[in-house]
PDB file of C-alpha atoms and ligand atoms in Angstrom:
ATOM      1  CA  UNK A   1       0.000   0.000   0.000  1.00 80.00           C
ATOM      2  CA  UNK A   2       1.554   2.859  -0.964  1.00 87.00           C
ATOM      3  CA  UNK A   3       0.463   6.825  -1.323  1.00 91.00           C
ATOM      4  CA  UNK A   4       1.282   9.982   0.313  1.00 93.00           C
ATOM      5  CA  UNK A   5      -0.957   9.370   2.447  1.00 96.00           C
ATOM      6  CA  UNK A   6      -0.269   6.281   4.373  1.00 97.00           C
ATOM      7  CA  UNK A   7       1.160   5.835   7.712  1.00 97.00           C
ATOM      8  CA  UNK A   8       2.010   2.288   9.178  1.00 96.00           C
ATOM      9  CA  UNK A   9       0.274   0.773  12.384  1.00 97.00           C
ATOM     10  CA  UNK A  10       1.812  -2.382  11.832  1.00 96.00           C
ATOM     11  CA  UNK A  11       2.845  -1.903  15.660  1.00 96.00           C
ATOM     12  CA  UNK A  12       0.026  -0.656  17.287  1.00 97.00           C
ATOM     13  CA  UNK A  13      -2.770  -2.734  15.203  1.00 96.00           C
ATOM     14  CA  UNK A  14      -4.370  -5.292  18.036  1.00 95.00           C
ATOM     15  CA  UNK A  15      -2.690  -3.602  20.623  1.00 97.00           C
ATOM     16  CA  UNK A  16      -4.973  -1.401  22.480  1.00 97.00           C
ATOM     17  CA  UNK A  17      -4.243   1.662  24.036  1.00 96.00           C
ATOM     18  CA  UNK A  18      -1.003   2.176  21.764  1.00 97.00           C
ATOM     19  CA  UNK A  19      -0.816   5.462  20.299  1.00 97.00           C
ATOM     20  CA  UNK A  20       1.317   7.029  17.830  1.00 97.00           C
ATOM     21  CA  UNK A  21       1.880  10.771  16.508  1.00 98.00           C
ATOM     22  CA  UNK A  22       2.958  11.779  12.953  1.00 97.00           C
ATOM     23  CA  UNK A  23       4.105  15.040  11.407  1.00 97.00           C
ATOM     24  CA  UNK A  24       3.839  15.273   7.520  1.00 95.00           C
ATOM     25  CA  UNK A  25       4.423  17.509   5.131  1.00 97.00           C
ATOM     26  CA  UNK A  26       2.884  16.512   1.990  1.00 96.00           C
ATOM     27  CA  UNK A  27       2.295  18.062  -1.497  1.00 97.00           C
ATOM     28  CA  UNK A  28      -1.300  17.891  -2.487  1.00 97.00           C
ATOM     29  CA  UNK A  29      -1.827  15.075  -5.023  1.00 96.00           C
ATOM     30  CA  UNK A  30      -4.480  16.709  -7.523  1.00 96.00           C
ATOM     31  CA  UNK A  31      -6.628  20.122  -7.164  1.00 97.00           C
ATOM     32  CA  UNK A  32      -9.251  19.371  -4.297  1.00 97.00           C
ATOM     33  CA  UNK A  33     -12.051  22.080  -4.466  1.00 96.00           C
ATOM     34  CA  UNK A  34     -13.990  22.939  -8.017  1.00 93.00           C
ATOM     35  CA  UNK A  35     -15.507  26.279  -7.043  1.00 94.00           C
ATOM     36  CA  UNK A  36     -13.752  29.916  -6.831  1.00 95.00           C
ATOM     37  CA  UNK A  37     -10.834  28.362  -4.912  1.00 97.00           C
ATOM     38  CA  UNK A  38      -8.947  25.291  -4.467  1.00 98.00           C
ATOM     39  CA  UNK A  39      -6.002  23.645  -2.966  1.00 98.00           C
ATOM     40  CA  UNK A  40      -3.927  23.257  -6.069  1.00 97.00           C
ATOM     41  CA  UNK A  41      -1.856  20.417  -7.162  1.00 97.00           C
ATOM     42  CA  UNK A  42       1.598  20.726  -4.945  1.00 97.00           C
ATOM     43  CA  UNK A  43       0.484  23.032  -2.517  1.00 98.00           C
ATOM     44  CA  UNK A  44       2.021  21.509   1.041  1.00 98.00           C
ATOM     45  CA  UNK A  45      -0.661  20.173   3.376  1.00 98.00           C
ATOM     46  CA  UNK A  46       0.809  20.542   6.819  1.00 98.00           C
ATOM     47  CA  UNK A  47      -0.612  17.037   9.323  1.00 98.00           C
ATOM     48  CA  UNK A  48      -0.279  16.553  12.882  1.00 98.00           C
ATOM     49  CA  UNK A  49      -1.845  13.247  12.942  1.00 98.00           C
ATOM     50  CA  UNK A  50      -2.344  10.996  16.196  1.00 98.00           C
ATOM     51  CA  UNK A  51      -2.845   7.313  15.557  1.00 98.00           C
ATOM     52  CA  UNK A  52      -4.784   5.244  18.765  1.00 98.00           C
ATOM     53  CA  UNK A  53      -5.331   1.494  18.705  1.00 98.00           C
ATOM     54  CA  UNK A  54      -8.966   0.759  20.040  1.00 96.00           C
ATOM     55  CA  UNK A  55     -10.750  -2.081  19.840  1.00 93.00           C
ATOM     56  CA  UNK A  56     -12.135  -2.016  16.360  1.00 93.00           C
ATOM     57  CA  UNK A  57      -9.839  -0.264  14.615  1.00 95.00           C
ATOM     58  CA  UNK A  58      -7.301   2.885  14.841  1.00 97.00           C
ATOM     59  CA  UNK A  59      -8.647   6.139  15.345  1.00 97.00           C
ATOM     60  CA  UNK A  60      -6.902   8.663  13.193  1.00 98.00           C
ATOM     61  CA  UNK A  61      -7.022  12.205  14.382  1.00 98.00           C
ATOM     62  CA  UNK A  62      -5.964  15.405  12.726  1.00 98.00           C
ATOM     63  CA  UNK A  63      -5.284  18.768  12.042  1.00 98.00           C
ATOM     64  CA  UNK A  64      -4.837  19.577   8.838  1.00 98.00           C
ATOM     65  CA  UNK A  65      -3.004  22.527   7.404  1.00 98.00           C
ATOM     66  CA  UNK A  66      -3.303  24.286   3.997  1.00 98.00           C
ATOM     67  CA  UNK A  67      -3.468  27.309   1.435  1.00 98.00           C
ATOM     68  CA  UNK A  68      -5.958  27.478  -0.780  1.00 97.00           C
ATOM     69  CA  UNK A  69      -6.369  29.925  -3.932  1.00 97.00           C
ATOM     70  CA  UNK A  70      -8.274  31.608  -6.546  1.00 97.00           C
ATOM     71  CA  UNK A  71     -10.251  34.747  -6.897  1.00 96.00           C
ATOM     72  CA  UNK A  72     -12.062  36.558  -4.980  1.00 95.00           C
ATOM     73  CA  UNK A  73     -16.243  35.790  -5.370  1.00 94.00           C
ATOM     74  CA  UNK A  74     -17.031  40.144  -5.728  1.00 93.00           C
ATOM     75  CA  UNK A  75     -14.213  41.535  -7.594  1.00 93.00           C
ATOM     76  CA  UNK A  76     -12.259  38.423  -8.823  1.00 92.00           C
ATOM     77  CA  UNK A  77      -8.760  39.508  -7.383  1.00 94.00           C
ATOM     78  CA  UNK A  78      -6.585  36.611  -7.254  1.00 96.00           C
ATOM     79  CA  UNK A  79      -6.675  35.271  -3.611  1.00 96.00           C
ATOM     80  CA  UNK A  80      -4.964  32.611  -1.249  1.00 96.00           C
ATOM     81  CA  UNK A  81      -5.943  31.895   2.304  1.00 96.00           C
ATOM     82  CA  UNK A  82      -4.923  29.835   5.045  1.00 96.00           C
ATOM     83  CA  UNK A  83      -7.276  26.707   5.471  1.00 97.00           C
ATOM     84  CA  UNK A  84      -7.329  24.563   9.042  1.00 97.00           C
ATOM     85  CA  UNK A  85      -9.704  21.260   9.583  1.00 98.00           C
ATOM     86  CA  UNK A  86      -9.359  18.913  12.036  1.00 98.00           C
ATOM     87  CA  UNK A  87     -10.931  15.268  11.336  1.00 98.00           C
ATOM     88  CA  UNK A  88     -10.999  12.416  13.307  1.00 97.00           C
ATOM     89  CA  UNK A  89     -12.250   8.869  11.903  1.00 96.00           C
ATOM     90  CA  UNK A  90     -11.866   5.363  12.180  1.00 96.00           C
ATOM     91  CA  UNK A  91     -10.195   3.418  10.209  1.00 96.00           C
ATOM     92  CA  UNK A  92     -11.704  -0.437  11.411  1.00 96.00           C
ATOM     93  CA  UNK A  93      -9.841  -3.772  11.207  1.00 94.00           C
ATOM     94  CA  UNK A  94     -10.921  -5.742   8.122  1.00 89.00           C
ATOM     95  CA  UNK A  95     -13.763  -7.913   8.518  1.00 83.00           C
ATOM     96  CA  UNK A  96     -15.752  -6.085  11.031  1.00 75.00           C
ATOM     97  CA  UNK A  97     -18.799  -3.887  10.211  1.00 73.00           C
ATOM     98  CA  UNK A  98     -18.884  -1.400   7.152  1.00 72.00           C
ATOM     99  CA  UNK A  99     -17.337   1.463   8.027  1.00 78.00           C
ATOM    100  CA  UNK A 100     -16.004   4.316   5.893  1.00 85.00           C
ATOM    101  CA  UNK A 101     -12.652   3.429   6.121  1.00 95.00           C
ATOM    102  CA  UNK A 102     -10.646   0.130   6.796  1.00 95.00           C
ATOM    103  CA  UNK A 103      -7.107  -0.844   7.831  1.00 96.00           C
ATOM    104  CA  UNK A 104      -5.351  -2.163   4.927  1.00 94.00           C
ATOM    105  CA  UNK A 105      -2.208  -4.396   5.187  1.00 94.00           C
ATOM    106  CA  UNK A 106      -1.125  -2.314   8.434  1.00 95.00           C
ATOM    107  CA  UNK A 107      -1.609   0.563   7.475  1.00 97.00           C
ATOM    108  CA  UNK A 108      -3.973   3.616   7.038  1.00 97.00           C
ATOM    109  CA  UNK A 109      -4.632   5.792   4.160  1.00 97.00           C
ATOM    110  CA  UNK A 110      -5.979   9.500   5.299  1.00 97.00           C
ATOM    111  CA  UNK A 111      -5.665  10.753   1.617  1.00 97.00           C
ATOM    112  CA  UNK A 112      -9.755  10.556   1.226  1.00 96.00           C
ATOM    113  CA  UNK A 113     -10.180  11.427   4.723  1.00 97.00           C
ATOM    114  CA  UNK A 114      -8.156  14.336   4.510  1.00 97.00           C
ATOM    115  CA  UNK A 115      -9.397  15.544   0.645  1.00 97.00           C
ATOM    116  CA  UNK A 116     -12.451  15.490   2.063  1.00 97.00           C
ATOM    117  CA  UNK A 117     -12.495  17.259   5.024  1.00 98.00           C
ATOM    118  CA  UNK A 118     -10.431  20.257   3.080  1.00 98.00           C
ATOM    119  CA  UNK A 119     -12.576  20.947   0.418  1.00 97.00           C
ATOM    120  CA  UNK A 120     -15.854  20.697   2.605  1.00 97.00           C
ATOM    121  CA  UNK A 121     -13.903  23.717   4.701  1.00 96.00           C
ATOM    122  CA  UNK A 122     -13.741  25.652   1.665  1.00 97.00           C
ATOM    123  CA  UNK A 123     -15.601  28.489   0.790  1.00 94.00           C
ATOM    124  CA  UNK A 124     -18.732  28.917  -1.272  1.00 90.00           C
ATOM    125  CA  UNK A 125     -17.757  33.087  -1.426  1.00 92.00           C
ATOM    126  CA  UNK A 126     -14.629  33.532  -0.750  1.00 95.00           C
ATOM    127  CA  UNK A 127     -13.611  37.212  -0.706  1.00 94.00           C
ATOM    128  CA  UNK A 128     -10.145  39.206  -0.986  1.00 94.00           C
ATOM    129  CA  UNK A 129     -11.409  41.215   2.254  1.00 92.00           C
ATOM    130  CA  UNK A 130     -14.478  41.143   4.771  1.00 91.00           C
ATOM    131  CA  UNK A 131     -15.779  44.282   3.447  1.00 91.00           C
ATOM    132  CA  UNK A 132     -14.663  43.763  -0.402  1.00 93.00           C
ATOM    133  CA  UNK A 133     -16.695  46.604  -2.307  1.00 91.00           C
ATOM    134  CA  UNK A 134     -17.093  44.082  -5.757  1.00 90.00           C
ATOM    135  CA  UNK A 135     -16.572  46.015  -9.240  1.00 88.00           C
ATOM    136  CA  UNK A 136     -17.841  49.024 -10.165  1.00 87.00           C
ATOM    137  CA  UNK A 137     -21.594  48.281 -12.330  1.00 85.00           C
ATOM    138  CA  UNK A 138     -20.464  51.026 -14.756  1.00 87.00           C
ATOM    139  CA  UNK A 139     -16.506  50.130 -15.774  1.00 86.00           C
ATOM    140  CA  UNK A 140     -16.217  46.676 -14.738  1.00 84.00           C
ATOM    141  CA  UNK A 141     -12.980  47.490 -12.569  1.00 84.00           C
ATOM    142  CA  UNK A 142     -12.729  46.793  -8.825  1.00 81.00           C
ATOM    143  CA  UNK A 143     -13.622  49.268  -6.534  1.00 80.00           C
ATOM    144  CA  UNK A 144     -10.945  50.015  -4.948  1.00 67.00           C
ATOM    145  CA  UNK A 145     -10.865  51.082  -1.134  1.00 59.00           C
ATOM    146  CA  UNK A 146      -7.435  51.790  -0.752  1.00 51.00           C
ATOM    147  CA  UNK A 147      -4.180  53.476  -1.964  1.00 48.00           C
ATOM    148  CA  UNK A 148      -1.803  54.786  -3.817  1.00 44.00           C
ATOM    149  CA  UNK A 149      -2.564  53.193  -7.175  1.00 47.00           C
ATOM    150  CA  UNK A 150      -4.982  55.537  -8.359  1.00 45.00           C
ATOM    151  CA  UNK A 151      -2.799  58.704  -8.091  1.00 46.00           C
ATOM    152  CA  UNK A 152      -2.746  58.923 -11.690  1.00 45.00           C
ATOM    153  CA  UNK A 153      -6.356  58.728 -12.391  1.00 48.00           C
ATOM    154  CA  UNK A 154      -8.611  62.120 -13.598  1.00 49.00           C
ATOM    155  CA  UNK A 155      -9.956  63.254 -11.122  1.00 52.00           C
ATOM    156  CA  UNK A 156     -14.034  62.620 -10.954  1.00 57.00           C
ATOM    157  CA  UNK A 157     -15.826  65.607 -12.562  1.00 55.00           C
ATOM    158  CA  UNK A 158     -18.336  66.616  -9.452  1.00 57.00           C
ATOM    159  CA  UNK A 159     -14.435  67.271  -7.713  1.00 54.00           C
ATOM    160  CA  UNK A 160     -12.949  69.543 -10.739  1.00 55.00           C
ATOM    161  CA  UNK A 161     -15.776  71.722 -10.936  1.00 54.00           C
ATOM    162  CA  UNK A 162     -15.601  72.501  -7.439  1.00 51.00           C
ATOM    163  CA  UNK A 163     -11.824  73.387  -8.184  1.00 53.00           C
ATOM    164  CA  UNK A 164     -12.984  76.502  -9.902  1.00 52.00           C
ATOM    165  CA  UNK A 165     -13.712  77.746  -6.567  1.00 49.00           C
ATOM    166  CA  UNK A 166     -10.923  77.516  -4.792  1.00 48.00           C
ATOM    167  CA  UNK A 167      -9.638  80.211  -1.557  1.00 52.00           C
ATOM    168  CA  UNK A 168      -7.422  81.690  -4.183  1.00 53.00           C
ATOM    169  CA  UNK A 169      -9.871  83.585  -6.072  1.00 47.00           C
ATOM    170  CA  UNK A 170      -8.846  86.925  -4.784  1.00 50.00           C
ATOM    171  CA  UNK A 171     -11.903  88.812  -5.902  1.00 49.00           C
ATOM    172  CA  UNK A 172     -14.229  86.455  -4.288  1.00 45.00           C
ATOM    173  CA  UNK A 173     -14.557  86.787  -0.736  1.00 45.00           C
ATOM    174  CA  UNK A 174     -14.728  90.626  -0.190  1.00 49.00           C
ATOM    175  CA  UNK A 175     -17.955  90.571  -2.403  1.00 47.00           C
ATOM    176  CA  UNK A 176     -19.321  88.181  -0.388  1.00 45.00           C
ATOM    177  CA  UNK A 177     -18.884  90.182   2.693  1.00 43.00           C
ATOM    178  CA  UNK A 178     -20.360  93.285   1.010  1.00 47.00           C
ATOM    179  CA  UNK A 179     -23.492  90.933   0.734  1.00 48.00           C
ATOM    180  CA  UNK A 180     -23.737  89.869   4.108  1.00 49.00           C
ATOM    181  CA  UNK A 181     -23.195  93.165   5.590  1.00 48.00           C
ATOM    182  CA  UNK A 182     -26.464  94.624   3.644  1.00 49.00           C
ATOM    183  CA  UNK A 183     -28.476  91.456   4.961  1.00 48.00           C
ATOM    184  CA  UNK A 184     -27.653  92.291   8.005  1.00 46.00           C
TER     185      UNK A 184
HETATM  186 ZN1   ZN B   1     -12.695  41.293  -3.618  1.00 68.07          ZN
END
């Protein structure tokens, strides 16, 4: 049995009680996730993984570490997030009732187990930021909240007319004080 998945219990299988821990750092075998984001092929999936002998099996628990990526479900910015699950199953001896997962030649494979769990964590809607604003109905571009990038833009009409009256206007402001004086 082979995959980069599979750990050994050869010496805790029948034995009660035993328990063994596992670190791996694996490269995910295939994309897992078909909607706005995924865990691609070769990301690293990060396991701490605890293996107990009980009676009918090994109980596999873990916590499962990854990054998944894609774009953002409002404005479609390229995105990658940290994704965390924790699972716990059992993997039974052959021969004893159907379960979901079986010991196979002493050993366990979490590849399913772990798939599984990670792309039922991700989401439906991811977005690039709680408050992501989505693109703009008119041009199609993201609207952006932040910074520095749009320096160069023109600068929206309502704002340029209003730069016809600036403080500068020397021959403004004394007229308008002429005014209020005779209202008053
Ligand atoms: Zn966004």
């Amino acid at each position: 049995m082979t995959g980069p998945f599979v750990l050994p219990v050869r010496d805790i299988a029948h034995r009660s009680g035993e328990m063994r821990e596992h670190e791996l750092e694996v490269p995910a075998p295939g994309k897992w996730g078909e909607g706005l984001v995924a865990v691609e092929a070769g990301e690293p999936v990060d396991l701490d993984v605890r293996l107990e002998s009980v009676h009918e099996g090994i109980l596999v628990s873990a916590t499962i570490d990854s990054t998944y990526r894609g774009v953002c479900g409002r404005c479609l910015t390229d995105i990658a997030a940290p994704v965390e699950v924790e699972i716990q199953e059992l993997f039974a001896y052959p021969g004893s009732e159907a379960t979901d997962f079986e010991v196979q030649d002493d050993h366990v494979d979490l590849e399913t187990a772990v798939r599984d769990a990670i792309v039922l964590s991700l989401p439906f809607q991811p977005v690039c930021q709680p408050d992501c604003p989505g693109l703009d109905p008119a041009t199609g571009e993201r609207m952006a909240t932040s910074t520095g990038s749009h320096d160069s833009e023109p600068i929206d009409p309502r704002w340029a007319a209003l730069q016809d009256y600036t403080p500068d206007h020397d021959d403004e402001a004394p007229r308008l004080g002429v005014e209020n004086t005779e209202e008053s």
